[in-house]
Short mmCIF file of N, CA, C and O in Angstrom, two decimals:
data_model
loop_
_atom_site.label_atom_id
_atom_site.label_comp_id
_atom_site.label_asym_id
_atom_site.label_seq_id
_atom_site.Cartn_x
_atom_site.Cartn_y
_atom_site.Cartn_z
N MET A 133 -4.54 24.97 22.53
CA MET A 133 -4.94 24.30 21.30
C MET A 133 -6.05 23.29 21.62
O MET A 133 -6.11 22.77 22.72
N SER A 134 -6.85 23.00 20.62
CA SER A 134 -7.94 22.05 20.81
C SER A 134 -7.40 20.63 20.94
O SER A 134 -6.22 20.37 20.70
N THR A 135 -8.27 19.71 21.28
CA THR A 135 -7.84 18.32 21.46
C THR A 135 -7.49 17.63 20.16
O THR A 135 -7.01 16.50 20.18
N ASN A 136 -7.70 18.28 19.02
CA ASN A 136 -7.31 17.69 17.72
C ASN A 136 -5.84 17.93 17.40
O ASN A 136 -5.33 17.40 16.44
N TRP A 137 -5.16 18.76 18.20
CA TRP A 137 -3.76 19.09 17.96
C TRP A 137 -2.86 18.26 18.85
O TRP A 137 -3.10 18.11 20.04
N TYR A 138 -1.79 17.71 18.24
CA TYR A 138 -0.81 16.91 18.97
C TYR A 138 0.58 17.39 18.60
O TYR A 138 0.82 17.81 17.46
N ARG A 139 1.53 17.32 19.55
CA ARG A 139 2.92 17.62 19.23
C ARG A 139 3.38 16.64 18.16
O ARG A 139 3.16 15.44 18.27
N GLU A 140 3.99 17.17 17.13
CA GLU A 140 4.48 16.31 16.05
C GLU A 140 5.78 15.68 16.50
O GLU A 140 6.67 16.35 17.02
N LYS A 141 5.89 14.36 16.32
CA LYS A 141 7.11 13.66 16.72
C LYS A 141 7.45 12.57 15.72
O LYS A 141 6.58 12.10 14.99
N ASP A 142 8.71 12.24 15.67
CA ASP A 142 9.21 11.20 14.79
C ASP A 142 9.75 10.05 15.62
O ASP A 142 10.20 10.25 16.75
N TYR A 143 9.74 8.85 15.02
CA TYR A 143 10.23 7.65 15.70
C TYR A 143 11.28 7.00 14.83
O TYR A 143 11.08 6.81 13.63
N CYS A 144 12.40 6.64 15.43
CA CYS A 144 13.48 5.96 14.72
C CYS A 144 13.38 4.47 14.99
O CYS A 144 13.46 4.04 16.14
N THR A 145 13.20 3.68 13.94
CA THR A 145 13.09 2.23 14.11
C THR A 145 14.45 1.58 14.36
O THR A 145 14.51 0.44 14.80
N ALA A 146 15.54 2.29 14.10
CA ALA A 146 16.87 1.73 14.33
C ALA A 146 17.25 1.78 15.80
O ALA A 146 17.69 0.78 16.36
N CYS A 147 17.08 2.94 16.44
CA CYS A 147 17.49 3.07 17.84
C CYS A 147 16.31 3.07 18.81
O CYS A 147 16.50 2.99 20.02
N GLY A 148 15.07 3.16 18.27
CA GLY A 148 13.89 3.11 19.12
C GLY A 148 13.60 4.39 19.88
O GLY A 148 12.85 4.38 20.85
N LYS A 149 14.17 5.51 19.45
CA LYS A 149 13.97 6.78 20.17
C LYS A 149 12.95 7.66 19.46
O LYS A 149 12.83 7.66 18.25
N TRP A 150 12.21 8.42 20.30
CA TRP A 150 11.26 9.41 19.81
C TRP A 150 11.94 10.77 19.81
O TRP A 150 12.73 11.08 20.69
N ASN A 151 11.61 11.59 18.83
CA ASN A 151 12.14 12.95 18.75
C ASN A 151 11.01 13.90 18.41
O ASN A 151 10.25 13.65 17.48
N LEU A 152 10.90 14.99 19.16
CA LEU A 152 9.90 16.01 18.87
C LEU A 152 10.35 16.79 17.64
O LEU A 152 11.51 17.12 17.49
N VAL A 153 9.40 17.07 16.75
CA VAL A 153 9.70 17.77 15.50
C VAL A 153 9.76 19.27 15.76
O VAL A 153 8.92 19.82 16.46
N VAL A 154 10.78 19.91 15.19
CA VAL A 154 10.88 21.36 15.22
C VAL A 154 10.90 21.88 13.78
O VAL A 154 11.35 21.18 12.87
N HIS A 155 10.42 23.08 13.61
CA HIS A 155 10.38 23.73 12.30
C HIS A 155 11.82 24.01 11.86
O HIS A 155 12.59 24.63 12.60
N ARG A 156 12.18 23.57 10.67
CA ARG A 156 13.56 23.73 10.19
C ARG A 156 13.97 25.19 10.05
O ARG A 156 15.14 25.53 10.22
N LYS A 157 13.01 26.08 9.77
CA LYS A 157 13.37 27.48 9.52
C LYS A 157 13.55 28.30 10.79
O LYS A 157 14.35 29.22 10.82
N CYS A 158 12.77 27.98 11.85
CA CYS A 158 12.85 28.83 13.05
C CYS A 158 13.04 28.03 14.35
O CYS A 158 13.09 28.63 15.41
N GLU A 159 13.11 26.70 14.24
CA GLU A 159 13.28 25.81 15.42
C GLU A 159 12.08 25.84 16.37
O GLU A 159 12.19 25.45 17.53
N GLY A 160 10.92 26.31 15.87
CA GLY A 160 9.71 26.34 16.69
C GLY A 160 9.09 24.96 16.87
O GLY A 160 9.30 24.06 16.06
N LYS A 161 8.32 24.79 17.94
CA LYS A 161 7.61 23.53 18.19
C LYS A 161 6.57 23.30 17.10
O LYS A 161 5.84 24.21 16.73
N MET A 162 6.51 22.06 16.60
CA MET A 162 5.56 21.71 15.55
C MET A 162 4.39 20.94 16.13
O MET A 162 4.57 20.08 17.00
N TRP A 163 3.20 21.25 15.64
CA TRP A 163 1.96 20.59 16.04
C TRP A 163 1.29 20.04 14.79
O TRP A 163 1.49 20.55 13.70
N ILE A 164 0.45 19.01 14.96
CA ILE A 164 -0.30 18.46 13.85
C ILE A 164 -1.75 18.29 14.27
O ILE A 164 -2.04 17.87 15.38
N ASN A 165 -2.66 18.69 13.38
CA ASN A 165 -4.09 18.54 13.63
C ASN A 165 -4.56 17.29 12.90
O ASN A 165 -4.50 17.23 11.67
N ILE A 166 -5.01 16.28 13.65
CA ILE A 166 -5.36 15.00 13.03
C ILE A 166 -6.72 15.03 12.32
O ILE A 166 -7.05 14.10 11.61
N VAL A 167 -7.47 16.10 12.50
CA VAL A 167 -8.75 16.22 11.79
C VAL A 167 -8.54 16.93 10.44
O VAL A 167 -9.02 16.48 9.41
N THR A 168 -7.78 18.02 10.45
CA THR A 168 -7.57 18.79 9.22
C THR A 168 -6.34 18.35 8.44
O THR A 168 -6.19 18.70 7.27
N GLY A 169 -5.41 17.63 9.08
CA GLY A 169 -4.18 17.22 8.42
C GLY A 169 -3.19 18.35 8.23
O GLY A 169 -2.33 18.30 7.37
N MET A 170 -3.29 19.39 9.06
CA MET A 170 -2.41 20.54 8.95
C MET A 170 -1.33 20.51 10.03
O MET A 170 -1.59 20.14 11.17
N SER A 171 -0.11 20.89 9.62
CA SER A 171 0.99 21.11 10.56
C SER A 171 1.01 22.59 10.90
O SER A 171 0.63 23.43 10.08
N TYR A 172 1.49 22.91 12.11
CA TYR A 172 1.51 24.30 12.58
C TYR A 172 2.78 24.55 13.38
O TYR A 172 3.17 23.73 14.21
N CYS A 173 3.43 25.67 13.12
CA CYS A 173 4.61 26.08 13.88
C CYS A 173 4.19 27.08 14.94
O CYS A 173 3.60 28.12 14.62
N GLU A 174 4.52 26.76 16.19
CA GLU A 174 4.14 27.60 17.33
C GLU A 174 4.90 28.93 17.34
O GLU A 174 4.39 29.92 17.85
N THR A 175 6.09 28.98 16.77
CA THR A 175 6.91 30.18 16.82
C THR A 175 6.57 31.16 15.69
O THR A 175 6.29 32.32 15.94
N CYS A 176 6.58 30.69 14.45
CA CYS A 176 6.33 31.61 13.33
C CYS A 176 4.84 31.70 12.96
O CYS A 176 4.48 32.46 12.08
N LYS A 177 4.01 30.90 13.63
CA LYS A 177 2.54 30.96 13.47
C LYS A 177 2.08 30.64 12.05
O LYS A 177 1.05 31.12 11.61
N LYS A 178 2.81 29.79 11.35
CA LYS A 178 2.43 29.39 9.99
C LYS A 178 1.92 27.96 10.02
O LYS A 178 2.32 27.16 10.85
N SER A 179 1.02 27.66 9.08
CA SER A 179 0.52 26.28 8.97
C SER A 179 0.54 25.85 7.51
O SER A 179 0.53 26.69 6.61
N TRP A 180 0.60 24.54 7.30
CA TRP A 180 0.65 23.96 5.96
C TRP A 180 0.22 22.50 6.06
O TRP A 180 0.21 21.93 7.15
N PRO A 181 -0.11 21.88 4.93
CA PRO A 181 -0.51 20.47 4.97
C PRO A 181 0.63 19.59 5.49
O PRO A 181 1.79 19.80 5.14
N ALA A 182 0.28 18.62 6.33
CA ALA A 182 1.28 17.67 6.83
C ALA A 182 1.87 16.92 5.65
O ALA A 182 1.18 16.66 4.67
N GLU A 183 3.14 16.59 5.74
CA GLU A 183 3.83 15.97 4.62
C GLU A 183 4.49 14.66 5.03
O GLU A 183 4.81 14.46 6.19
N ASP A 184 4.69 13.82 4.03
CA ASP A 184 5.54 12.66 4.23
C ASP A 184 6.98 13.18 4.19
O ASP A 184 7.24 14.19 3.58
N GLY A 185 7.85 12.46 4.84
CA GLY A 185 9.22 12.92 4.78
C GLY A 185 10.19 11.93 5.38
O GLY A 185 9.80 10.88 5.90
N ASP A 186 11.44 12.30 5.29
CA ASP A 186 12.50 11.51 5.87
C ASP A 186 12.96 12.21 7.14
O ASP A 186 13.26 13.40 7.14
N PHE A 187 13.03 11.44 8.21
CA PHE A 187 13.50 11.93 9.49
C PHE A 187 14.94 11.46 9.65
O PHE A 187 15.23 10.27 9.52
N HIS A 188 15.85 12.37 9.90
CA HIS A 188 17.26 12.04 10.08
C HIS A 188 17.55 12.00 11.58
O HIS A 188 17.65 13.03 12.23
N CYS A 189 17.70 10.79 12.11
CA CYS A 189 17.93 10.59 13.53
C CYS A 189 19.39 10.87 13.87
O CYS A 189 20.28 10.73 13.02
N ASN A 190 19.62 11.24 15.13
CA ASN A 190 20.99 11.48 15.60
C ASN A 190 21.85 10.22 15.53
O ASN A 190 23.08 10.32 15.49
N CYS A 191 21.22 9.04 15.50
CA CYS A 191 21.99 7.79 15.42
C CYS A 191 22.50 7.52 14.00
O CYS A 191 23.25 6.58 13.77
N GLY A 192 22.09 8.35 13.02
CA GLY A 192 22.53 8.19 11.65
C GLY A 192 21.52 7.54 10.73
O GLY A 192 21.66 7.55 9.51
N HIS A 193 20.47 6.96 11.31
CA HIS A 193 19.44 6.28 10.52
C HIS A 193 18.50 7.30 9.88
O HIS A 193 18.16 8.31 10.50
N VAL A 194 18.10 7.04 8.65
CA VAL A 194 17.10 7.87 7.98
C VAL A 194 15.79 7.08 7.96
O VAL A 194 15.72 5.99 7.40
N GLN A 195 14.76 7.61 8.63
CA GLN A 195 13.48 6.92 8.80
C GLN A 195 12.41 7.58 7.94
O GLN A 195 12.23 8.79 8.00
N LYS A 196 11.71 6.80 7.13
CA LYS A 196 10.60 7.30 6.33
C LYS A 196 9.39 7.48 7.24
O LYS A 196 8.98 6.55 7.93
N MET A 197 8.82 8.68 7.26
CA MET A 197 7.61 8.98 8.03
C MET A 197 6.51 9.35 7.04
O MET A 197 6.72 10.17 6.15
N ILE A 198 5.34 8.72 7.18
CA ILE A 198 4.23 8.94 6.26
C ILE A 198 3.01 9.37 7.05
O ILE A 198 2.57 8.65 7.95
N TYR A 199 2.47 10.54 6.74
CA TYR A 199 1.25 11.02 7.39
C TYR A 199 0.06 10.63 6.53
O TYR A 199 0.09 10.76 5.31
N THR A 200 -1.01 10.15 7.16
CA THR A 200 -2.24 9.87 6.43
C THR A 200 -3.37 10.67 7.06
O THR A 200 -3.46 10.76 8.28
N ASP A 201 -4.20 11.27 6.21
CA ASP A 201 -5.31 12.07 6.73
C ASP A 201 -6.58 11.25 6.90
O ASP A 201 -7.62 11.77 7.25
N SER A 202 -6.48 9.95 6.64
CA SER A 202 -7.61 9.05 6.91
C SER A 202 -7.21 8.13 8.06
O SER A 202 -6.08 8.17 8.52
N ALA A 203 -8.13 7.32 8.50
CA ALA A 203 -7.81 6.39 9.59
C ALA A 203 -6.69 5.46 9.17
O ALA A 203 -6.65 5.00 8.03
N VAL A 204 -5.77 5.20 10.06
CA VAL A 204 -4.64 4.32 9.77
C VAL A 204 -5.13 2.88 9.78
O VAL A 204 -5.74 2.43 10.74
N VAL A 205 -4.88 2.18 8.69
CA VAL A 205 -5.28 0.77 8.58
C VAL A 205 -4.08 -0.08 8.94
O VAL A 205 -2.97 0.14 8.46
N ILE A 206 -4.30 -1.07 9.81
CA ILE A 206 -3.23 -1.95 10.25
C ILE A 206 -3.33 -3.26 9.49
O ILE A 206 -4.37 -3.90 9.47
N GLY A 207 -2.23 -3.65 8.86
CA GLY A 207 -2.20 -4.88 8.08
C GLY A 207 -1.38 -5.96 8.76
O GLY A 207 -0.75 -5.72 9.80
N VAL A 208 -1.37 -7.13 8.18
CA VAL A 208 -0.58 -8.24 8.69
C VAL A 208 0.89 -7.85 8.68
O VAL A 208 1.39 -7.36 7.68
N GLY A 209 1.57 -8.05 9.78
CA GLY A 209 2.98 -7.72 9.87
C GLY A 209 3.26 -6.30 10.33
O GLY A 209 4.40 -5.95 10.61
N ASP A 210 2.23 -5.46 10.41
CA ASP A 210 2.39 -4.10 10.92
C ASP A 210 2.40 -4.13 12.44
O ASP A 210 1.85 -5.04 13.06
N GLN A 211 3.02 -3.12 13.04
CA GLN A 211 3.13 -3.06 14.49
C GLN A 211 2.74 -1.68 14.98
O GLN A 211 3.31 -0.68 14.53
N VAL A 212 1.79 -1.62 15.91
CA VAL A 212 1.45 -0.35 16.56
C VAL A 212 2.59 -0.04 17.52
O VAL A 212 2.89 -0.83 18.41
N ILE A 213 3.25 1.11 17.31
CA ILE A 213 4.37 1.45 18.18
C ILE A 213 4.00 2.50 19.22
O ILE A 213 4.67 2.61 20.23
N ALA A 214 2.89 3.23 18.99
CA ALA A 214 2.46 4.21 19.99
C ALA A 214 1.08 4.75 19.65
O ALA A 214 0.68 4.77 18.49
N THR A 215 0.39 5.17 20.68
CA THR A 215 -0.84 5.93 20.53
C THR A 215 -0.75 7.13 21.47
O THR A 215 -0.08 7.08 22.49
N ASP A 216 -1.40 8.20 21.08
CA ASP A 216 -1.44 9.42 21.89
C ASP A 216 -2.81 10.03 21.67
O ASP A 216 -3.02 10.73 20.68
N GLY A 217 -3.76 9.71 22.55
CA GLY A 217 -5.13 10.14 22.33
C GLY A 217 -5.65 9.50 21.05
O GLY A 217 -5.63 8.28 20.91
N ASP A 218 -6.07 10.32 20.09
CA ASP A 218 -6.57 9.81 18.81
C ASP A 218 -5.48 9.70 17.75
O ASP A 218 -5.76 9.41 16.60
N MET A 219 -4.23 9.93 18.13
CA MET A 219 -3.11 9.80 17.19
C MET A 219 -2.51 8.41 17.36
O MET A 219 -2.39 7.89 18.46
N ILE A 220 -2.14 7.79 16.21
CA ILE A 220 -1.54 6.46 16.24
C ILE A 220 -0.32 6.44 15.33
O ILE A 220 -0.28 7.12 14.31
N TYR A 221 0.68 5.67 15.76
CA TYR A 221 1.90 5.46 14.98
C TYR A 221 2.04 3.97 14.72
O TYR A 221 2.00 3.17 15.65
N VAL A 222 2.18 3.59 13.44
CA VAL A 222 2.27 2.19 13.04
C VAL A 222 3.52 1.98 12.20
O VAL A 222 3.76 2.73 11.24
N ARG A 223 4.31 0.97 12.58
CA ARG A 223 5.46 0.59 11.76
C ARG A 223 5.00 -0.46 10.77
O ARG A 223 4.52 -1.52 11.14
N ARG A 224 5.13 -0.13 9.47
CA ARG A 224 4.76 -1.06 8.41
C ARG A 224 5.84 -2.13 8.26
O ARG A 224 6.98 -1.95 8.68
N ARG A 225 5.46 -3.23 7.62
CA ARG A 225 6.44 -4.28 7.33
C ARG A 225 7.62 -3.73 6.54
O ARG A 225 8.74 -4.20 6.66
N SER A 226 7.37 -2.72 5.72
CA SER A 226 8.42 -2.10 4.90
C SER A 226 9.43 -1.33 5.74
O SER A 226 10.50 -0.98 5.25
N GLY A 227 9.08 -1.04 7.00
CA GLY A 227 9.95 -0.24 7.86
C GLY A 227 9.50 1.20 7.98
O GLY A 227 9.94 1.92 8.87
N ALA A 228 8.64 1.67 7.07
CA ALA A 228 8.13 3.04 7.15
C ALA A 228 7.22 3.17 8.37
O ALA A 228 6.56 2.21 8.78
N VAL A 229 7.18 4.34 8.95
CA VAL A 229 6.28 4.63 10.06
C VAL A 229 5.15 5.50 9.53
O VAL A 229 5.39 6.57 8.97
N VAL A 230 3.92 5.02 9.70
CA VAL A 230 2.74 5.76 9.27
C VAL A 230 2.08 6.32 10.52
O VAL A 230 1.95 5.63 11.53
N TYR A 231 1.67 7.58 10.46
CA TYR A 231 0.98 8.17 11.61
C TYR A 231 -0.22 8.97 11.14
O TYR A 231 -0.26 9.47 10.03
N GLY A 232 -1.22 9.03 12.02
CA GLY A 232 -2.45 9.74 11.69
C GLY A 232 -3.53 9.45 12.70
O GLY A 232 -3.26 9.02 13.82
N LYS A 233 -4.77 9.65 12.30
CA LYS A 233 -5.91 9.50 13.19
C LYS A 233 -6.20 8.03 13.46
O LYS A 233 -6.20 7.21 12.56
N ARG A 234 -6.43 7.75 14.73
CA ARG A 234 -6.80 6.38 15.13
C ARG A 234 -8.31 6.27 15.10
O ARG A 234 -9.02 7.13 15.61
N ALA A 235 -8.81 5.23 14.47
CA ALA A 235 -10.25 4.95 14.43
C ALA A 235 -10.42 3.45 14.64
O ALA A 235 -9.66 2.66 14.09
N ILE A 236 -11.39 3.09 15.43
CA ILE A 236 -11.64 1.68 15.69
C ILE A 236 -12.91 1.28 14.97
O ILE A 236 -13.96 1.89 15.14
N HIS A 237 -12.78 0.28 14.11
CA HIS A 237 -13.93 -0.25 13.38
C HIS A 237 -14.15 -1.68 13.83
O HIS A 237 -13.21 -2.46 13.92
N THR A 238 -15.37 -2.02 14.09
CA THR A 238 -15.66 -3.39 14.48
C THR A 238 -16.31 -4.12 13.31
O THR A 238 -17.01 -3.52 12.50
N VAL A 239 -16.03 -5.39 13.24
CA VAL A 239 -16.58 -6.23 12.18
C VAL A 239 -17.30 -7.38 12.87
O VAL A 239 -16.85 -7.90 13.87
N SER A 240 -18.44 -7.76 12.32
CA SER A 240 -19.19 -8.85 12.93
C SER A 240 -19.51 -9.91 11.87
O SER A 240 -19.37 -9.69 10.68
N PHE A 241 -19.93 -11.05 12.35
CA PHE A 241 -20.31 -12.15 11.48
C PHE A 241 -21.83 -12.19 11.33
O PHE A 241 -22.56 -11.86 12.25
N ASP A 242 -22.29 -12.61 10.15
CA ASP A 242 -23.72 -12.83 9.98
C ASP A 242 -24.04 -14.23 10.53
O ASP A 242 -23.14 -14.97 10.95
N PRO A 243 -25.31 -14.63 10.57
CA PRO A 243 -25.68 -15.94 11.13
C PRO A 243 -25.00 -17.13 10.43
O PRO A 243 -24.88 -18.20 11.00
N ASN A 244 -24.52 -16.92 9.18
CA ASN A 244 -23.86 -18.00 8.45
C ASN A 244 -22.34 -18.00 8.62
O ASN A 244 -21.63 -18.75 7.97
N GLY A 245 -21.85 -17.15 9.51
CA GLY A 245 -20.41 -17.10 9.80
C GLY A 245 -19.59 -16.32 8.80
O GLY A 245 -18.37 -16.45 8.74
N ARG A 246 -20.23 -15.44 8.00
CA ARG A 246 -19.52 -14.61 7.04
C ARG A 246 -19.38 -13.20 7.60
O ARG A 246 -20.20 -12.74 8.37
N TRP A 247 -18.31 -12.53 7.16
CA TRP A 247 -18.09 -11.12 7.57
C TRP A 247 -19.23 -10.25 7.07
O TRP A 247 -19.70 -10.43 5.96
N GLN A 248 -19.66 -9.34 7.90
CA GLN A 248 -20.68 -8.38 7.46
C GLN A 248 -20.02 -7.06 7.15
O GLN A 248 -19.05 -6.68 7.70
#
């Protein structure tokens, strides 16, 4: 697979464990393309748009996972919990985990000390 594809994984904020995502229908390994926003099953060879969803952890916690096809914006109170190449996982203040493409934007000041 190209460098735009990453193994799809979920993170539980209750127990702090990572879990690799498998396709519910065939138990195949799931991949996500951070450029196209498509999920792909390695076993049944099907692809579809990445979706938001609830991850049910073995510890009993239900974790909201949100995929974004644009660069992930980090706000006050958000926490970066992992990066994997150009993939980033951010825990929002709400407790939801947002994942998607990592992009770094720089901001500078003008001569008068204002944001440009």
